[in-house]
Short mmCIF file of C-alpha atoms in Angstrom, two decimals:
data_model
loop_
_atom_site.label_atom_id
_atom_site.label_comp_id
_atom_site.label_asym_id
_atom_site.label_seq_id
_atom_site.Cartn_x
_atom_site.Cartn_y
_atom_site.Cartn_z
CA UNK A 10 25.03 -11.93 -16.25
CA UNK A 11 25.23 -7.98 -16.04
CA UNK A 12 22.64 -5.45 -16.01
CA UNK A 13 21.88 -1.85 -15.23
CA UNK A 14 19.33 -2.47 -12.42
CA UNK A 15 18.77 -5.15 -10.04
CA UNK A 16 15.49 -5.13 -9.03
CA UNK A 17 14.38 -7.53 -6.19
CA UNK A 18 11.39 -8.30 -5.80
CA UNK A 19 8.58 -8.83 -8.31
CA UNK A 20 5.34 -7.07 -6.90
CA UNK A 21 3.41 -3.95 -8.19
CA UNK A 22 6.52 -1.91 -6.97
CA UNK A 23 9.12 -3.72 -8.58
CA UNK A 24 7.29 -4.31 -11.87
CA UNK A 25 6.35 -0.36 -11.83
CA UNK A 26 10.03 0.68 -11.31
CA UNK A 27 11.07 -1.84 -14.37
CA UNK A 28 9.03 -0.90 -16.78
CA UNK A 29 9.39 2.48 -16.01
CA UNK A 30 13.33 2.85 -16.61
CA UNK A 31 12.51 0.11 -19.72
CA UNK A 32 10.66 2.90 -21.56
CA UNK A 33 13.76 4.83 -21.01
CA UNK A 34 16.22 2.52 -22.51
CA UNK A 35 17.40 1.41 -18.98
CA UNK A 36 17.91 -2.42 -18.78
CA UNK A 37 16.65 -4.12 -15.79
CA UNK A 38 16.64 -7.97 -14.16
CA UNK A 39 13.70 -8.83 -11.43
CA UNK A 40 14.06 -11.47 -8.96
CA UNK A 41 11.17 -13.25 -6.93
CA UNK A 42 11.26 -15.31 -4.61
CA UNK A 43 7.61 -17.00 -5.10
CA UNK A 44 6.16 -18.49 -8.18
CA UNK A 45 4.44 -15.73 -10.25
CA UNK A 46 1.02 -17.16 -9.42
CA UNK A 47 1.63 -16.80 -5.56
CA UNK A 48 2.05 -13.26 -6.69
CA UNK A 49 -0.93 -12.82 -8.99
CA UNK A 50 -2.66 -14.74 -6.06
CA UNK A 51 -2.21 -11.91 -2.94
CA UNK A 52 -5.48 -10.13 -2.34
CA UNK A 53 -4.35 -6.57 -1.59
CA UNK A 54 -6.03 -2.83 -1.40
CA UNK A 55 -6.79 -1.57 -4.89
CA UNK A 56 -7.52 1.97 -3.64
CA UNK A 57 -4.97 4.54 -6.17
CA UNK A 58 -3.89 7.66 -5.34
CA UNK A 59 -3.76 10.43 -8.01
CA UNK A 60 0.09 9.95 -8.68
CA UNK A 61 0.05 6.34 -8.87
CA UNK A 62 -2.53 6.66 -11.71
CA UNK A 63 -0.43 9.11 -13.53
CA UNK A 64 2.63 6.50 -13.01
CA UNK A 65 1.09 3.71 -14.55
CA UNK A 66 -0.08 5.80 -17.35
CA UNK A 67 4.09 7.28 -17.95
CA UNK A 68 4.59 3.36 -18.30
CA UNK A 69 2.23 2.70 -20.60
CA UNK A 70 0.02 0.24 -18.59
CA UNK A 71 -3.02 2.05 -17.75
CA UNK A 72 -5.23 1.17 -20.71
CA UNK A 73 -7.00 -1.54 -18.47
CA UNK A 74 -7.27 0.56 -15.48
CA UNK A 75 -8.73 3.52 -16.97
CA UNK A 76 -11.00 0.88 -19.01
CA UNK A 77 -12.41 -1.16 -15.90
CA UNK A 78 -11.22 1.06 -12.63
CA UNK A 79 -13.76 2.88 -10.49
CA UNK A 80 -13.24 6.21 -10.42
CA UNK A 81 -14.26 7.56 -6.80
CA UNK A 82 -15.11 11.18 -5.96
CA UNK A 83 -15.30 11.11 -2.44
CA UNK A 84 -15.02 8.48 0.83
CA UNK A 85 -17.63 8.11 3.71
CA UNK A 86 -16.77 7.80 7.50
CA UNK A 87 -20.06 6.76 9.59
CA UNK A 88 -20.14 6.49 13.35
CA UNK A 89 -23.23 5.23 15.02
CA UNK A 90 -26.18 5.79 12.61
CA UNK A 91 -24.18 9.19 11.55
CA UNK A 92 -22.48 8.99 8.04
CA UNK A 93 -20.35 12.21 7.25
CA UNK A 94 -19.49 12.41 3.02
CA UNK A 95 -15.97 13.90 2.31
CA UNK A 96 -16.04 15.10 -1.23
CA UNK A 97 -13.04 14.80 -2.81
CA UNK A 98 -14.14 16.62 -6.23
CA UNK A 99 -15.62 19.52 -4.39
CA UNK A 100 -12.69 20.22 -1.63
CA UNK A 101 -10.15 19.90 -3.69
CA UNK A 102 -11.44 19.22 -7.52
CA UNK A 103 -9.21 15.76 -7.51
CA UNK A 104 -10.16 11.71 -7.30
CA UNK A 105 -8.92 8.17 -6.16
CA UNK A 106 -9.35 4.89 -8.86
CA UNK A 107 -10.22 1.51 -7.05
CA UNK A 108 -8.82 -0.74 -9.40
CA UNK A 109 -7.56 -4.36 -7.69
CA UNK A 110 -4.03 -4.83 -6.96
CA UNK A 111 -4.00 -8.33 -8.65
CA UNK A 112 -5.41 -6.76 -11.97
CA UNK A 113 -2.73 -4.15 -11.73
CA UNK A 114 -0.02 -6.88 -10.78
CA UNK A 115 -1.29 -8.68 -14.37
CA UNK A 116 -1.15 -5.81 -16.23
CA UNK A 117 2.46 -5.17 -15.49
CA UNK A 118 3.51 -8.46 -15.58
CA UNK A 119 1.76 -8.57 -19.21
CA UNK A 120 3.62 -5.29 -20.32
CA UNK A 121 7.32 -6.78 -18.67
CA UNK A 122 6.46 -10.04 -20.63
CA UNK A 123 5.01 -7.66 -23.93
CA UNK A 124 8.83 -6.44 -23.83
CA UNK A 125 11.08 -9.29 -22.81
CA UNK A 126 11.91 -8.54 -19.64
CA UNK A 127 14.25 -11.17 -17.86
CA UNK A 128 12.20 -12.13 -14.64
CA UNK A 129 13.36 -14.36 -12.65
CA UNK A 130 10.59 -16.83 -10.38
CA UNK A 131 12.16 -18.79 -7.41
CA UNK A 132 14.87 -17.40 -6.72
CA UNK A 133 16.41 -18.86 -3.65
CA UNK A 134 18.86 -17.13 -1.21
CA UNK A 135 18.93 -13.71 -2.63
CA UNK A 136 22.07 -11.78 -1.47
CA UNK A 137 23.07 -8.37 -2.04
CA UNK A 138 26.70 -7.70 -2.35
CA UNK A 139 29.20 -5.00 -2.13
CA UNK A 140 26.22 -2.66 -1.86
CA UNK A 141 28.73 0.21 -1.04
CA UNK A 142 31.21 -0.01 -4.07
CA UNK A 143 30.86 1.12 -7.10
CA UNK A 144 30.64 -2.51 -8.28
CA UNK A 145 27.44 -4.43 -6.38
CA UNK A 146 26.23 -7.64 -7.38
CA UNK A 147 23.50 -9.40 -6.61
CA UNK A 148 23.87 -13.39 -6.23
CA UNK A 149 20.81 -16.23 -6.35
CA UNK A 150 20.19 -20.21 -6.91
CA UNK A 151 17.85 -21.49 -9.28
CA UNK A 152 17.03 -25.32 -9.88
CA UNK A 153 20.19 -26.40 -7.77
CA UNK A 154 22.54 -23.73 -9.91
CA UNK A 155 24.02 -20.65 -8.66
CA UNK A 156 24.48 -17.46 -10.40
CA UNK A 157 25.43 -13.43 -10.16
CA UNK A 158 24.47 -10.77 -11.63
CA UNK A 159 26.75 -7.91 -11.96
CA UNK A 160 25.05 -4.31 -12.16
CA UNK A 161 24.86 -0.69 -11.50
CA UNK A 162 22.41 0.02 -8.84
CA UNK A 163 20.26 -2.42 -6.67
CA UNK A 164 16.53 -1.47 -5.98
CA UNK A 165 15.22 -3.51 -3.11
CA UNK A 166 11.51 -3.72 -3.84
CA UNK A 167 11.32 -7.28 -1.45
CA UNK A 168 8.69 -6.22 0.89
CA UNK A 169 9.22 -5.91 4.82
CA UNK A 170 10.56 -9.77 5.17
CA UNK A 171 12.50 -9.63 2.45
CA UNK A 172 16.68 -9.21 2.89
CA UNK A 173 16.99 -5.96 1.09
CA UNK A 174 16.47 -4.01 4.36
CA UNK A 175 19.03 -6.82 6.20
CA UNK A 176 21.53 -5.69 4.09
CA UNK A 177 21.63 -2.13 5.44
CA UNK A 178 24.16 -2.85 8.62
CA UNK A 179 22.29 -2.45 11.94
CA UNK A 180 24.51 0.34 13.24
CA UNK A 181 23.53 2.50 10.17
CA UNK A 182 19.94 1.70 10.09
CA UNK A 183 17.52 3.70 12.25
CA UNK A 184 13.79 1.74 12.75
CA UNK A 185 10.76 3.21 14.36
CA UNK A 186 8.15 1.34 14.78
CA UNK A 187 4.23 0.96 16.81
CA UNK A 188 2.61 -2.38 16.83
CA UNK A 189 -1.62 -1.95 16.78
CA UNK A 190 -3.64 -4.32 19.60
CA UNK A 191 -5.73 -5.24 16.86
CA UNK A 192 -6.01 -6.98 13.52
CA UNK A 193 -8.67 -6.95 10.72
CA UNK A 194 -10.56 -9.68 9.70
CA UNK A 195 -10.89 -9.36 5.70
CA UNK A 196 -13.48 -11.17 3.44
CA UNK A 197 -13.71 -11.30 -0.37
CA UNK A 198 -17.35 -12.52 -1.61
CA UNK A 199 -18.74 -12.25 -5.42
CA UNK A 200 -21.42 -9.71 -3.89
CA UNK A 201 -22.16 -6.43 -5.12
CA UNK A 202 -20.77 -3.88 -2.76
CA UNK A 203 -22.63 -2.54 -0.10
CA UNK A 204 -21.69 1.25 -0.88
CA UNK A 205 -21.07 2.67 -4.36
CA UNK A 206 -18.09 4.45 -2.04
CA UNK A 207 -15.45 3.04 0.64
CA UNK A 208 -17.02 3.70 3.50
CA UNK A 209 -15.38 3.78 6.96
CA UNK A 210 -17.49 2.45 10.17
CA UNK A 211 -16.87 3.25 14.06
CA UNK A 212 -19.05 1.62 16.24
CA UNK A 213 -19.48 0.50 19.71
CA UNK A 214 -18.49 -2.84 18.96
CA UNK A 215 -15.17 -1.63 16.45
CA UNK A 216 -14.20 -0.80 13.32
CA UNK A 217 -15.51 -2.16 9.87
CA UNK A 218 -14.35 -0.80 6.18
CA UNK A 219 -16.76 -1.45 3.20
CA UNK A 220 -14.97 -1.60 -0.10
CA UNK A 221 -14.76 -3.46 -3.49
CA UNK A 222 -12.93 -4.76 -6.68
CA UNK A 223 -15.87 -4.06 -9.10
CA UNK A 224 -19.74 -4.37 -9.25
CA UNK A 225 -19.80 -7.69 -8.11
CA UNK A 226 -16.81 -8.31 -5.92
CA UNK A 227 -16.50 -6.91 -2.58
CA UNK A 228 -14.28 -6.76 -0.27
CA UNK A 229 -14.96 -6.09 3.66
CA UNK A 230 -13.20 -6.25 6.73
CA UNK A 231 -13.84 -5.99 10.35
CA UNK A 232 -11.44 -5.09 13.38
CA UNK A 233 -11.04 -8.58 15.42
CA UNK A 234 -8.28 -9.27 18.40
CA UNK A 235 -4.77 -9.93 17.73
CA UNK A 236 -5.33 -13.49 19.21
CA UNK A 237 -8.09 -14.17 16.23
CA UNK A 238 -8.08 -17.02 13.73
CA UNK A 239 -9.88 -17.28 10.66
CA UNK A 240 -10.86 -20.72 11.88
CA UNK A 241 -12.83 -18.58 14.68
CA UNK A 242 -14.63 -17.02 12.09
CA UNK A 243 -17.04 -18.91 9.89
CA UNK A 244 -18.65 -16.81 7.20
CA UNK A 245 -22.08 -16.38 9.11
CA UNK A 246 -20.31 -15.18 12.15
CA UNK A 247 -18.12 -12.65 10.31
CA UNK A 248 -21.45 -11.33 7.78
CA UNK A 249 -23.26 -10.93 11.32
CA UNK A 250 -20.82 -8.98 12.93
CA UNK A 251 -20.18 -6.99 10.19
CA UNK A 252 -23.69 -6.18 9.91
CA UNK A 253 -24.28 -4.94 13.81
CA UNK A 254 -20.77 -2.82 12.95
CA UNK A 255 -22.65 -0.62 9.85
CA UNK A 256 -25.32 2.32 10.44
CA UNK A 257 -28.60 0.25 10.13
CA UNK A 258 -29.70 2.16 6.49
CA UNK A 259 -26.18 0.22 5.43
CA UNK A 260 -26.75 -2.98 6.74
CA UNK A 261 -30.13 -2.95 5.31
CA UNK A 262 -28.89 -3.71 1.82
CA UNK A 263 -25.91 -5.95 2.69
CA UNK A 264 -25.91 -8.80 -0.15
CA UNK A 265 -24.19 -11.55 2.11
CA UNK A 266 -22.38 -14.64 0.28
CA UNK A 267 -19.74 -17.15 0.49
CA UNK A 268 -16.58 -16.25 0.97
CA UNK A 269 -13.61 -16.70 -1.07
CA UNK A 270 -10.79 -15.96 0.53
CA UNK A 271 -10.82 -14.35 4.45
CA UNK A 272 -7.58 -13.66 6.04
CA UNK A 273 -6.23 -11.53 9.04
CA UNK A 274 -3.29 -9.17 9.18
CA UNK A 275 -2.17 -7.16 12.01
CA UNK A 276 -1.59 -3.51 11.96
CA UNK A 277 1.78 -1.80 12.17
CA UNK A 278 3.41 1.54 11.82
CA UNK A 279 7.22 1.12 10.57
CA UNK A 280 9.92 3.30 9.09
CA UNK A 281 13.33 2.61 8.29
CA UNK A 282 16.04 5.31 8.06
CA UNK A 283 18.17 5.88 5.79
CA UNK A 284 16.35 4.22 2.40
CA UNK A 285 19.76 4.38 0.74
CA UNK A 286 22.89 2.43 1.48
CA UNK A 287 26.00 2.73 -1.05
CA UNK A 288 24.01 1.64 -4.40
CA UNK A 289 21.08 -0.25 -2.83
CA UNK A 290 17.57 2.08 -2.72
CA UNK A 291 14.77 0.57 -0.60
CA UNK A 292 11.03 1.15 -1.69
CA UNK A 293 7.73 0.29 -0.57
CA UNK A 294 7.22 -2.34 2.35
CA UNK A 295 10.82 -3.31 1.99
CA UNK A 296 11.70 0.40 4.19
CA UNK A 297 8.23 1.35 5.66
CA UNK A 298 4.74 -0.07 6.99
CA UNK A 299 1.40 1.55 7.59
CA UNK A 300 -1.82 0.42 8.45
CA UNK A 301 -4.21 0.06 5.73
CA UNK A 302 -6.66 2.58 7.19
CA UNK A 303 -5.55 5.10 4.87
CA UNK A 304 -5.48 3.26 1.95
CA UNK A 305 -1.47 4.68 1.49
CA UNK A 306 0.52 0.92 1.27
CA UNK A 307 0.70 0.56 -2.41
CA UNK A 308 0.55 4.29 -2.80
CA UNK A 309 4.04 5.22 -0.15
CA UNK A 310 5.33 2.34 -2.53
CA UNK A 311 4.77 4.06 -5.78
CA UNK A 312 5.77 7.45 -4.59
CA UNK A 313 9.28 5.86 -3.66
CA UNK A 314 9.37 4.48 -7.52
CA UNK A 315 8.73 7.63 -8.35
CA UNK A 316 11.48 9.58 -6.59
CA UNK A 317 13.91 6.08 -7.55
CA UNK A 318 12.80 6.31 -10.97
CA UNK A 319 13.57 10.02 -11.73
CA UNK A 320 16.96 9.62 -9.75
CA UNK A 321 17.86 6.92 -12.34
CA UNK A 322 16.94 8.27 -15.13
CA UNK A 323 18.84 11.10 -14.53
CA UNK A 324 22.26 9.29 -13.42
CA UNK A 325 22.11 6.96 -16.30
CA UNK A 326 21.38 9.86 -18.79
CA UNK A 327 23.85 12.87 -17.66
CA UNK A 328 26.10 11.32 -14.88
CA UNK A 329 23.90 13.88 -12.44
CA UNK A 330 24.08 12.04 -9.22
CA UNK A 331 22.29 14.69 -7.10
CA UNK A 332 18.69 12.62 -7.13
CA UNK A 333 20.27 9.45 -5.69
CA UNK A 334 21.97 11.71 -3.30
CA UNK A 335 18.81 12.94 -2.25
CA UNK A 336 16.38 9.63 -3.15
CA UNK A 337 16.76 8.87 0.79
CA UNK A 338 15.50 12.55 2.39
CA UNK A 339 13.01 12.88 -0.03
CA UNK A 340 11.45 9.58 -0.27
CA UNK A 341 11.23 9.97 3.62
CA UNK A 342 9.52 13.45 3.79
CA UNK A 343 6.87 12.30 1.92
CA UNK A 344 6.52 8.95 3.71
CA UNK A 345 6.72 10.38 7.01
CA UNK A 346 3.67 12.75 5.82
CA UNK A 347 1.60 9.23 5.12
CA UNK A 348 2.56 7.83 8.61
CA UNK A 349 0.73 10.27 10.41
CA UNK A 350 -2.14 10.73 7.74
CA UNK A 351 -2.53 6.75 8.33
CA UNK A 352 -1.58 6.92 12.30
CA UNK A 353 -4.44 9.78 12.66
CA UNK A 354 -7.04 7.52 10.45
CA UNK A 355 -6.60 4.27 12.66
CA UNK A 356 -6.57 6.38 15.84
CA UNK A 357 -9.67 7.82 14.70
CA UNK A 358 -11.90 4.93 13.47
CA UNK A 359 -11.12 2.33 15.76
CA UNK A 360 -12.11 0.98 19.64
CA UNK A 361 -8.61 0.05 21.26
CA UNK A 362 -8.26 -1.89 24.16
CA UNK A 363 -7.61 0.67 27.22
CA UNK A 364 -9.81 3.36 25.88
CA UNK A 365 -10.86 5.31 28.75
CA UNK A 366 -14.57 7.38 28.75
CA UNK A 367 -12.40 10.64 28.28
CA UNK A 368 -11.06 8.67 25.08
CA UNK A 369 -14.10 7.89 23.34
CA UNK A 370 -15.29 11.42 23.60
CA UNK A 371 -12.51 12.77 22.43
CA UNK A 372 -12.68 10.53 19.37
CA UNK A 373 -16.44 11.34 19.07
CA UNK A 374 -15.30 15.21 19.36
CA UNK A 375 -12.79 14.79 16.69
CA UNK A 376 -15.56 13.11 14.28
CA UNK A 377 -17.92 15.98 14.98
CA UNK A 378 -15.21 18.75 14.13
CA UNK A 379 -14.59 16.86 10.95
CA UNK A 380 -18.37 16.74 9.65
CA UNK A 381 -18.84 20.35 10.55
CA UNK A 382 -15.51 21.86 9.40
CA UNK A 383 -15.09 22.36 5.65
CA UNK A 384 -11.35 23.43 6.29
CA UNK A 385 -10.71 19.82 8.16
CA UNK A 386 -12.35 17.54 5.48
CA UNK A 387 -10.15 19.69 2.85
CA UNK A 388 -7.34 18.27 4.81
CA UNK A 389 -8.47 14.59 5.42
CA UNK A 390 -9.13 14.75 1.14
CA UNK A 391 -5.63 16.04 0.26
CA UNK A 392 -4.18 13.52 2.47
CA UNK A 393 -6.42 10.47 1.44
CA UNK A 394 -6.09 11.38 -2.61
CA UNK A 395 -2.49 11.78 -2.30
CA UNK A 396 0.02 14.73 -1.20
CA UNK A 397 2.01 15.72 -4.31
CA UNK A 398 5.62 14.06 -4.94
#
């Protein structure tokens, strides 16, 4: 088989990035690993950034989203019985759209299908090849057979497991990375959401985040230890906790429920340098981590599509090769930007381990400056609703 683009990896990212360069006449092939309903079936943020909004409408899948997504003019971060407001719409006249990453997922697995885009569902023992030729190619088994794809460029879209990264030879790649003492505990219940906003708790007892994937599903999570089950947690322990974690007028009106799915995921900070080797183009988890306090996963992820996208587009159409020359630098400007928006947000919201007195009243200092500054809220909203590409 040949193609123009290899993408591996069929998540949000992935699917974004193909049916981007479709619309431009650019032919693409995605590999997955998993069964398209393990990937429909990952519960994931659904909190969108300006940009990615204004990427899924330049591929021609927003008509759902802009139908059924919450448009959000401003976040809450509480402390104690304290709950400061940071209006986006007022600071800085911009928004964020909470629209569910497994509606988005469908849509742009409806628009690949819509077009007849070859997607290919468990693939086994995905390699990369000859990455730094001009002539890469990208090999795979499928019920028992093998088979290669020849192609162009290689986008590795594979998340931070997958062997995109692997390819990259040690000696050239550079990794940073900080490993949090703490996990969250997140629940999805058919409940109506406890705030018409994602709101952000710090209390004695930890962190909690309220937010949602419409007007009756929520989604909530709490900061538990590192050594945590979910068995540990039966759904009346975690609505309980949760409760004590929320400023009492909150907890108040807490519509509790069953759960249907809980999980746990630990919190990192990662980069990996360079995001570009020979042909191959990392984007998303695939090159870089953060923790989900900022809400910035998905969004890093589409801002890399967008700088991969542009750089395609503009190889394939004028033999211009100065925007995958640069992909790498700027790709990692931006993302470095969204490390230490996300660093400062988890550093800020949540109770770690050897905290000493001086700590915590540093932390209350910093929340204090923040609900009586205008100048720092105008910073937290830039950051949160997305720095520009």
């Amino acid at each position: 088989m040949r193609t123009q683009i290899v993408i591996v990896g069929g998540g949000p990212s992935g699917l974004l990035l193909g049916q981007l360069l479709h619309r431009k006449g650019i032919d693409t092939v995605v590999l997955e690993r998993q069964s398209r309903a393990h990937v429909l079936g990952r519960i994931r943020a659904g909190v969108l950034e300006a940009g990615f909004v204004n990427l899924m409408r330049e591929a021609g899948v927003a008509e759902r989203m802009d139908r059924e997504g919450f448009v959000h003019h401003g976040t809450i971060l509480a402390h104690g019985e304290e709950q400061i407001r940071i209006s986006f719409e007022d600071l800085i006249g911009r928004h964020v759209v909470v629209y569910g990453q497994t509606e988005l997922t469908h849509d742009l697995y409806d628009a690949r299908d819509a077009v007849g885009g070859k997607t290919v569902f468990n693939a086994e023992g995905v390699t990369i090849h000859d990455a730094d030729s001009d002539a890469p190619y990208v090999t795979y088994s499928s019920d028992g057979t093998e088979h290669r794809i020849d192609c162009d460029y290689v986008a590795g879209c594979d998340g931070f497991h997958g062997i995109s990264r692997q390819t990259i030879p040690a000696g050239i790649r550079k990794e940073y990375e900080q490993v949090y003492p703490f996990g969250w505990l997140g629940l999805l219940s058919e409940t109506p959401p406890v705030s018409d906003e994602v709101l952000y708790s710090l209390s004695d007892r930890g962190f909690a985040l309220c937010s949602m994937r419409n007007a009756t599903l929520s989604r909530y999570y709490i900061q538990c230890a590192l050594s945590d089950k979910v068995t540990d947690w039966s759904d009346d322990a975690f609505w309980a906790e949760f409760r004590r974690r929320l400023p009492r007028a909150v907890g108040d009106r807490l519509v509790t429920g069953p759960s249907i799915e809980k999980s746990i995921a630990p919190l990192r900070s990662f980069v990996c340098e360079p995001m570009r080797w020979g042909r191959l183009f990392l984007c998303g988890d695939a090159a870089h981590i953060v923790p989900p306090t900022g809400a910035k996963g998905l969004n890093t992820a589409a801002s890399d599509i967008h700088y991969l996208y542009h750089a395609l587009v503009q190889v394939f159409e004028t033999g211009e090769i100065e925007g995958i020359d640069r992909y790498s630098e700027q790709a990692l400007a931006r993302i470095w930007k969204t490390q230490r928006f996300s660093w400062w947000m988890t550093k800020l919201l949540h109770r770690f381990p050897e905290q000493t007195e001086f700590d915590l009243r540093i932390q209350r200092a910093e929340l204090a400056f923040l609900r009586d500054s205008r100048d720092a809220q105008t910073v937290l909203a830039q950051n949160y609703v997305g720095l520009p590409y």
